[in-house]
Coordinates of C-alpha atoms and ligand atoms in Angstrom, one line a residue:
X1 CA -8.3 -16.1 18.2
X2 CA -5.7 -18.3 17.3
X3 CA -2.9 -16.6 14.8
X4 CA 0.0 -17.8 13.2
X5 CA 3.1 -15.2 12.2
X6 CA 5.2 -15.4 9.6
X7 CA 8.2 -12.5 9.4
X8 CA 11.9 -12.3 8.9
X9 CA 13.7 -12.8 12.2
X10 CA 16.6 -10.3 11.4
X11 CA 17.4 -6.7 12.5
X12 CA 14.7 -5.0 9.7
X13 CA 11.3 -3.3 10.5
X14 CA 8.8 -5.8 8.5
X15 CA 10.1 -8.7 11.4
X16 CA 9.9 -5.1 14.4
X17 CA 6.4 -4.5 13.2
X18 CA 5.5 -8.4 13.4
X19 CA 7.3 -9.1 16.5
X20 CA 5.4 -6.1 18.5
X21 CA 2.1 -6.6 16.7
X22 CA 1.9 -10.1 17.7
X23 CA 3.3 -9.1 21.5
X24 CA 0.4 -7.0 21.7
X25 CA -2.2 -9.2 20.0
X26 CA -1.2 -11.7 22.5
X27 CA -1.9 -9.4 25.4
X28 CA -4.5 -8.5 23.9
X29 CA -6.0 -12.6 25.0
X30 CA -4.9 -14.0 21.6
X31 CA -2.8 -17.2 21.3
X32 CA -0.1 -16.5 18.5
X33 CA 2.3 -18.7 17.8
X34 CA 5.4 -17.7 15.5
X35 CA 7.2 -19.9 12.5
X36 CA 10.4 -19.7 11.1
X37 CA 13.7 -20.7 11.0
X38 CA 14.9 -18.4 13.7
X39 CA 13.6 -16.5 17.1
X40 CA 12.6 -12.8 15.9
X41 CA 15.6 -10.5 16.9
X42 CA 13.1 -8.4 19.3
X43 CA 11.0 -11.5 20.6
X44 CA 14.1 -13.0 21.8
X45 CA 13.5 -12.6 25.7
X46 CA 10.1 -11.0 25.3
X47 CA 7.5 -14.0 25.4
X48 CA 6.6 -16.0 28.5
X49 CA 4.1 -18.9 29.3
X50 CA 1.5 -17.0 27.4
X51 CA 3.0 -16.9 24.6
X52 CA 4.0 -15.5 22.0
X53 CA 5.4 -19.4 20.9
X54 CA 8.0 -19.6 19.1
X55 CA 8.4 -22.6 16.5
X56 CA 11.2 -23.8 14.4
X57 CA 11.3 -24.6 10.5
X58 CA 13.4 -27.3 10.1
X59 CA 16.7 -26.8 8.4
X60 CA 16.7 -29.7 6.6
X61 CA 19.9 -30.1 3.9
X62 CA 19.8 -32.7 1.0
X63 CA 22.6 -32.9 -1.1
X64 CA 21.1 -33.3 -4.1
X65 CA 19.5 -29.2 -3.3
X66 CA 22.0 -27.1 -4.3
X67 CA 20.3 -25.2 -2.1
X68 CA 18.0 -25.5 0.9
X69 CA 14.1 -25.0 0.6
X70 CA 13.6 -22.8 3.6
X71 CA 9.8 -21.3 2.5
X72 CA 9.0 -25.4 1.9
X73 CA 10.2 -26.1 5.5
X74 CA 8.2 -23.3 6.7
X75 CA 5.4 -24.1 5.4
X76 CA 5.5 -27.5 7.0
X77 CA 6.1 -26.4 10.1
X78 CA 3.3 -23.7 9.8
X79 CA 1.0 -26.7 8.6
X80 CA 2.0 -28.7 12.3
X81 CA 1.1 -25.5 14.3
X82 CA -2.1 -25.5 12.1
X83 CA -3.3 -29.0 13.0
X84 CA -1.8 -29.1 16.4
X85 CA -2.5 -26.1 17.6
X86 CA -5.9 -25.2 15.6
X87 CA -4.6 -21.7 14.4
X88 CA -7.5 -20.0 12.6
X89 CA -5.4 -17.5 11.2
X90 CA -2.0 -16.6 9.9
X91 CA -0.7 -13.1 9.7
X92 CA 2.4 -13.4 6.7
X93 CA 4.8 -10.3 7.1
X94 CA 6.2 -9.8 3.8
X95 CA 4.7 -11.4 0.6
X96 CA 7.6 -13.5 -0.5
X97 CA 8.7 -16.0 0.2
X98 CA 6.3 -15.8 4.1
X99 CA 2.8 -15.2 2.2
X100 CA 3.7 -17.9 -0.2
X101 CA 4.0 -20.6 2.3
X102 CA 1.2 -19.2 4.4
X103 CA -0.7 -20.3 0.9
X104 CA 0.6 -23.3 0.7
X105 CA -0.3 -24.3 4.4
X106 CA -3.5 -23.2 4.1
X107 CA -3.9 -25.6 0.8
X108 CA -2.6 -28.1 2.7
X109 CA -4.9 -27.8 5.5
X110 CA -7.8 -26.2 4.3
X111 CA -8.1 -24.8 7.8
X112 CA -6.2 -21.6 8.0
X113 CA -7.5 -18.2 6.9
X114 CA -4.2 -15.9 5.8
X115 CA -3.8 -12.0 5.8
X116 CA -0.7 -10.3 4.4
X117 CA 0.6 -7.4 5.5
X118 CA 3.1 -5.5 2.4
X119 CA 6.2 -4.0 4.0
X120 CA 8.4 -2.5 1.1
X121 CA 10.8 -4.1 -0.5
X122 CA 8.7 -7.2 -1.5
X123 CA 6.9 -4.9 -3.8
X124 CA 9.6 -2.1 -5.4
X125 CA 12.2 -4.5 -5.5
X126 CA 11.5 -8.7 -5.2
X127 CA 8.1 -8.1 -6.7
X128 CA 9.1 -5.9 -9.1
X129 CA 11.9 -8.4 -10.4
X130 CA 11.0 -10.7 -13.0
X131 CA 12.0 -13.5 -11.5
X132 CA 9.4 -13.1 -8.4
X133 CA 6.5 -11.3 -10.5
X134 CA 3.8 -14.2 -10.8
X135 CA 5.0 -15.5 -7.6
X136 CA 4.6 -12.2 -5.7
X137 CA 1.4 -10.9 -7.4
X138 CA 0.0 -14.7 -6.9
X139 CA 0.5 -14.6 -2.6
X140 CA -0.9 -11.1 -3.0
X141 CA -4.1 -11.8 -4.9
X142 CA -4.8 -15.3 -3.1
X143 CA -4.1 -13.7 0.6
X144 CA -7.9 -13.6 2.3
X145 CA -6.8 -9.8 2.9
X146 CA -4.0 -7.7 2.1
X147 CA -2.3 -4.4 4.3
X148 CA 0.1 -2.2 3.5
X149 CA 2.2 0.2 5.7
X150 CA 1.6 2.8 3.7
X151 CA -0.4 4.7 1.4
X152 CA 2.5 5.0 -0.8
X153 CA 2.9 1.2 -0.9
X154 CA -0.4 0.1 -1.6
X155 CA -0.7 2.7 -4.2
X156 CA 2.7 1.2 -6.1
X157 CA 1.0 -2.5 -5.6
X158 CA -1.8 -2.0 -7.0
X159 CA -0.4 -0.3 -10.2
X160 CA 3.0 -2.0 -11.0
X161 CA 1.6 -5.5 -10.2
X162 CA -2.1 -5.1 -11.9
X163 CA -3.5 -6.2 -8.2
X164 CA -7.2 -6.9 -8.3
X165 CA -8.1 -7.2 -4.3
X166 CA -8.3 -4.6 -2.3
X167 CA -5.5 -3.4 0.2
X168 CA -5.9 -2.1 3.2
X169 CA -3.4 0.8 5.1
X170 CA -2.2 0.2 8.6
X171 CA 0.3 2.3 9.4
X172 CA 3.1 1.3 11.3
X173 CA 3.3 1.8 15.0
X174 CA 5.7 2.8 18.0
X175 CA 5.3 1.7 21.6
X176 CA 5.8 5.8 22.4
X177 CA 6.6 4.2 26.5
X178 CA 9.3 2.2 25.2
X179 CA 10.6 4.9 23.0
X180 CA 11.2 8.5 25.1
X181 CA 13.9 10.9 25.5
X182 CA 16.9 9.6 27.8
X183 CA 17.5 12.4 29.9
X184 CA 20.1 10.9 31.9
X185 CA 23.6 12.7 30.9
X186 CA 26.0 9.7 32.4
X187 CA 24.2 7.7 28.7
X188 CA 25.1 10.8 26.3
X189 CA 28.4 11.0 27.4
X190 CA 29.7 7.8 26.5
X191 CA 29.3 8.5 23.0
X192 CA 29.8 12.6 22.8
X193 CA 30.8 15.7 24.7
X194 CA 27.7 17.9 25.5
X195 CA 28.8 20.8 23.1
X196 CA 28.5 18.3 20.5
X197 CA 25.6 18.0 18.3
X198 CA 24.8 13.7 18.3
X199 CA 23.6 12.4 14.6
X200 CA 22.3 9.1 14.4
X201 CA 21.6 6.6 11.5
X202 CA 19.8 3.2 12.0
X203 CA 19.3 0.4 9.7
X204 CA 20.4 -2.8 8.3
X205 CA 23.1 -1.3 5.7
X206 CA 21.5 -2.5 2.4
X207 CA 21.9 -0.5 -0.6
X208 CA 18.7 0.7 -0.8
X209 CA 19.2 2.9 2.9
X210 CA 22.3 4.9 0.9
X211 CA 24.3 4.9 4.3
X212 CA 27.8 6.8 2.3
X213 CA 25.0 9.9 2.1
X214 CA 24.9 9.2 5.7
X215 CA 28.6 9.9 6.0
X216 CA 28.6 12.5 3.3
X217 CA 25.9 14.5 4.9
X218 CA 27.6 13.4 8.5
X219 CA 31.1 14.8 7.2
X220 CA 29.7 18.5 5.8
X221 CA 27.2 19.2 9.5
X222 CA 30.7 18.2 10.7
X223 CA 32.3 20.6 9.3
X224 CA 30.5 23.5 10.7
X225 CA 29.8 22.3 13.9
X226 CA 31.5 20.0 16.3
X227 CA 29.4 16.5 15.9
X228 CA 29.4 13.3 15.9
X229 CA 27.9 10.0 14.4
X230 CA 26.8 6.6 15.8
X231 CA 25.8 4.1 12.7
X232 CA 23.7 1.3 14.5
X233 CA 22.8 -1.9 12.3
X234 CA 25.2 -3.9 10.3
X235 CA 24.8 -5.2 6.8
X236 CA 26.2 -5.2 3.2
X237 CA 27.0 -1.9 3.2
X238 CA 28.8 -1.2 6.1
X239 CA 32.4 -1.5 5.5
X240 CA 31.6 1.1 2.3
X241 CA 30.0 3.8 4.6
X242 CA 33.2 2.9 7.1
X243 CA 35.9 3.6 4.2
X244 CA 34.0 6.7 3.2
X245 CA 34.7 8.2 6.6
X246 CA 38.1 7.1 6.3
X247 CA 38.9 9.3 3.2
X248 CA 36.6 12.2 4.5
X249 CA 38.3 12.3 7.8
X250 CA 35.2 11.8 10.2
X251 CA 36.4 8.0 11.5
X252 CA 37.2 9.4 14.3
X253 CA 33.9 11.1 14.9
X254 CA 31.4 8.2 13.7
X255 CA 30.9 5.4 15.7
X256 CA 29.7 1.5 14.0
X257 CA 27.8 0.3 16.7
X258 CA 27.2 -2.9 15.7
X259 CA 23.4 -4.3 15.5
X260 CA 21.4 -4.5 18.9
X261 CA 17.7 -4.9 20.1
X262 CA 17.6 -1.8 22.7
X263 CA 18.2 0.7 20.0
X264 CA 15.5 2.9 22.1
X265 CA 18.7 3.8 24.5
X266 CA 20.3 5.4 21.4
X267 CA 17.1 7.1 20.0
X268 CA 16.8 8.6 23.0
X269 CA 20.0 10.5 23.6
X270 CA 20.1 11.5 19.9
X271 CA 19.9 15.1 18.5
X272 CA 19.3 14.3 14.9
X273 CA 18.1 11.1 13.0
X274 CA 19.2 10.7 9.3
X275 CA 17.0 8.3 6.8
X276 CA 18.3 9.3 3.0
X277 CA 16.9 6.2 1.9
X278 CA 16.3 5.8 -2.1
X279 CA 13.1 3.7 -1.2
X280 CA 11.4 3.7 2.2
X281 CA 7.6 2.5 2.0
X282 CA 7.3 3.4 5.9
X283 CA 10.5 4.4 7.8
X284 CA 10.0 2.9 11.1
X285 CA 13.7 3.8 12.5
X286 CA 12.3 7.6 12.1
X287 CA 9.5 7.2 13.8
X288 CA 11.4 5.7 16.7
X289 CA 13.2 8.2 16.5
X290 CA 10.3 10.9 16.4
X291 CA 8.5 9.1 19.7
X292 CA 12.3 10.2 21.1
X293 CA 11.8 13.7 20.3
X294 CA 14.3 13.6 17.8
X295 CA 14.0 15.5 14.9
X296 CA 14.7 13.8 11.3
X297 CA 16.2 14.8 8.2
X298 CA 15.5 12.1 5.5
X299 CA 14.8 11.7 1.4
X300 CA 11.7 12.6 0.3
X301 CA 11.4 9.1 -0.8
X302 CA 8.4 6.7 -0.8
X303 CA 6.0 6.6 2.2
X304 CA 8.7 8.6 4.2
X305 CA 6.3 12.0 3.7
X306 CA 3.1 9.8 5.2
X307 CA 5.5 9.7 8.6
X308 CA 7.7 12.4 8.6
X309 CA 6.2 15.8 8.0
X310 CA 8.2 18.5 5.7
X311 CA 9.0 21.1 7.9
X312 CA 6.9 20.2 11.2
X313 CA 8.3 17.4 12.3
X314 CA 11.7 17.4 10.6
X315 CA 13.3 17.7 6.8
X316 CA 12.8 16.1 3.5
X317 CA 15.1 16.6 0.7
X318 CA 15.3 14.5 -2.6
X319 CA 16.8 11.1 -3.3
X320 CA 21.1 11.7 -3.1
X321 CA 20.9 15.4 -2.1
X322 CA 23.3 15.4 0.5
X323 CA 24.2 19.1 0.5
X324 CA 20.2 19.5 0.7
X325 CA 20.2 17.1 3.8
X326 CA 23.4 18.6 5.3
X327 CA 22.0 22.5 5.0
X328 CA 18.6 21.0 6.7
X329 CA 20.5 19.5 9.1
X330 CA 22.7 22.3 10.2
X331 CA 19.4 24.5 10.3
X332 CA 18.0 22.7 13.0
X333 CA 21.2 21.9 14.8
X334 CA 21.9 25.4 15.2
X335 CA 18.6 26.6 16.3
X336 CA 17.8 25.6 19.3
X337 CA 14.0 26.8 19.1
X338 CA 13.4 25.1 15.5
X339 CA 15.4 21.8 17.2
X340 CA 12.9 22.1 20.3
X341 CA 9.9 22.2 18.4
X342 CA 10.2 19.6 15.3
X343 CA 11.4 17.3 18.6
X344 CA 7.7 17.9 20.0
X345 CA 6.0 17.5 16.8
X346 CA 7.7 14.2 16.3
X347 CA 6.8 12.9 20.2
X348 CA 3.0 14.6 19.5
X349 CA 2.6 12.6 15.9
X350 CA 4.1 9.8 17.5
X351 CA 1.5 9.4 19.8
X352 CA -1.8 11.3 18.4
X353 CA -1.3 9.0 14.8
X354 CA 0.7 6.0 15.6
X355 CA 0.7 4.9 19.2
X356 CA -0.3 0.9 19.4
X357 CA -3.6 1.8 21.0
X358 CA -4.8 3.0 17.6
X359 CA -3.2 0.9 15.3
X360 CA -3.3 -2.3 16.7
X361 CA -7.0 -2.4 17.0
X362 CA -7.0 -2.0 13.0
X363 CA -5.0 -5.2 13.1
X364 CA -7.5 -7.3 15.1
X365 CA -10.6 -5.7 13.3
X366 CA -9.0 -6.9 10.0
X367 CA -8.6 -10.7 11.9
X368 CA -12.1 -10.7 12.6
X369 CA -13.4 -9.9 9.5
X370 CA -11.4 -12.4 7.7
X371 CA -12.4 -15.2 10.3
X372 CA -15.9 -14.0 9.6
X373 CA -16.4 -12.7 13.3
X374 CA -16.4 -9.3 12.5
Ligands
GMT401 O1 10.9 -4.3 2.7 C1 12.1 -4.2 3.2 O2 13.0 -3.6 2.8 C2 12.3 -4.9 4.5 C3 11.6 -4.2 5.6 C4 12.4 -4.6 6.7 O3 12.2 -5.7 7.2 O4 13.3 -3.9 7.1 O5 11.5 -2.8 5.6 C5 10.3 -2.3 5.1 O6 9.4 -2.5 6.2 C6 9.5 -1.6 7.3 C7 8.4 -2.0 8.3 O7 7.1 -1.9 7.7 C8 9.3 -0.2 6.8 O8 9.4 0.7 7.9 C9 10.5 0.1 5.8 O9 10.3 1.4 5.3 C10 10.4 -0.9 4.7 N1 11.7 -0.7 3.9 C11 11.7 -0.3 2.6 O10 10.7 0.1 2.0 C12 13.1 -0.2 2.0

């Protein structure tokens, strides 16, 4: 097969999941070439001579446009691969503004089929604004098939925006190689002493991830027991969450790391992941965190409950309950036996319900059958 992908080429999970997904559907004897106005943070380094390719929107500036056209651009660009390439097939990664201009292409050409996969925030919060409804619940119903990463998700779609076509779940996945417990203590002990318990947070600091309950939470386990914090990610939110630890007294103790592709060296030397997200249709972070053995304490929010397990493999609380979080959090920090086992869980879910060899195959099946092959 021939596939196009269309996905956001920052540091969030909806441009992870397309970035791996098309890695493996590539080695999987697929030729997939990528469009968009930037190299996918994790593909950068990752595709050889096989592919995946990588092709650039342009960034064309007018100045009559007050503002640039990127989704236009891209679907030019997308409409070149099309004809030069002969894609059959593009894979959109977020409904606006990437199915959108998958549509367009595909009116253009009348030669590309297009499948849309629904990651989170394109639904409870662009789709849900007025100013993207028609636009959103138009790529959705005109996509030749529709996924969602969760349940959860395609539940919400299919009520809020009156969605007539059916949507299919594919869960997220982890490569669960990639993503294992760093046992070597030289890589702990640059960020904490070994009597101290290691909390970490990744994301891309919007305000829908709530990163202050991050400190807040961070600053009461803190308290009790000597810990510390590393904050991976960067984004609007970060200089809130840095204050907040200023006037709680924990600077000293959390660590911004910055934004980085090799966050599995992180995952894997961590004792505790934190996700208090207000919305979360998936939670990818936690599961790399759970294919790291690392238990995770996290809002009952969303999809989060499909992936994290209440109890087995870590703890849930509700939306802004940091004292919740922080008592969960202390409970398994302190017992070593509870710790231990929600760690296995985590690894044993991570590979028994979301390992690449089971998803990925969902992925292709759902190519097939919109090309007709299947
Ligand atoms: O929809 C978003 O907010 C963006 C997206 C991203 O690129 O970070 O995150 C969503 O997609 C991820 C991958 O499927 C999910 O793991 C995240 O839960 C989801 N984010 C939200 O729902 C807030």
């Amino acid at each position: 097969m021939k596939i196009a992908v269309l996905c956001h080429s920052g540091a969030g999970g909806s441009g992870v999941v397309a970035t791996e997904l098309g890695l493996e559907v590539a080695r999987a004897g697929n030729e997939v070439h990528f469009v968009g106005n930037a190299v996918p943070f994790r593909l950068q380094g990752s595709s050889g001579a096989n592919g995946p390719y990588f092709h650039q929107a342009s960034a064309f500036a007018y100045a009559l446009f007050d503002q640039p056209f990127p989704e236009l651009a891209a679907a030019n660009a997308l409409t070149e691969v099309i004809q030069e390439h002969g894609v059959q097939l593009t894979h959109a990664h977020y409904a606006i503004p990437h199915a959108s201009s998958a549509l367009h292409a595909r009116s253009i050409t009348g030669k590309t089929k297009v499948i849309t996969t629904l990651h989170g925030t394109d639904v409870t919060l662009v789709g849900a604004e007025p100013a993207f409804r028609h636009t959103t619940r138009h790529a959705i119903q005109q996509s030749d098939a529709v996924t969602a990463v969760s349940q959860f998700l395609a539940d919400l779609t299919l009520e809020t925006l009156n969605v007539e076509v059916p949507i299919e779940v594919i869960y997220n996945f982890v490569d669960t190689q990639r993503f294992v417990r760093v046992t070597d203590p030289a890589i702990r002990a640059r960020f904490a002493h070994p009597d101290e318990a290691l909390l970490l947070h990744v994301s891309n600091f919007r305000p829908v991830k709530r990163v202050e309950d991050v400190v807040e939470v961070f600053a009461r386990v803190a308290s009790e027991i000597p810990a510390r914090l590393l904050m991976v990610g960067d984004g609007p939110e970060r200089s809130r969450a840095f204050e907040l630890a200023q006037q709680l007294g924990v600077i000293g103790r959390v660590h911004f790391l910055g934004s980085f592709p090799d966050v599995q060296t992180v995952m894997g030397i961590a004792d505790l992941f934190l996700l208090p997200s207000n919305k979360e249709s998936f939670g990818l972070a936690a599961l790399e965190a759970m294919s790291c053995e690392v238990p995770v304490v996290a809002a009952r929010a969303g999809g989060i409950p499909e992936v994290v397990e209440d109890g087995v493999t870590g703890r849930l609380a509700e939306v802004g309950d940091v004292d919740g979080m922080a008592h969960a959090a202390l409970d398994i920090l302190k017992n070593r036996e509870t710790y231990l086992r929600m760690g296995q869980a985590g690894r044993r879910a991570a590979v028994e319900k979301f390992h690449p060899s089971l998803i990925v195959p969902q992925y292709l099946a759902a190519y097939r059958r919109v090309l007709g092959k299947g």
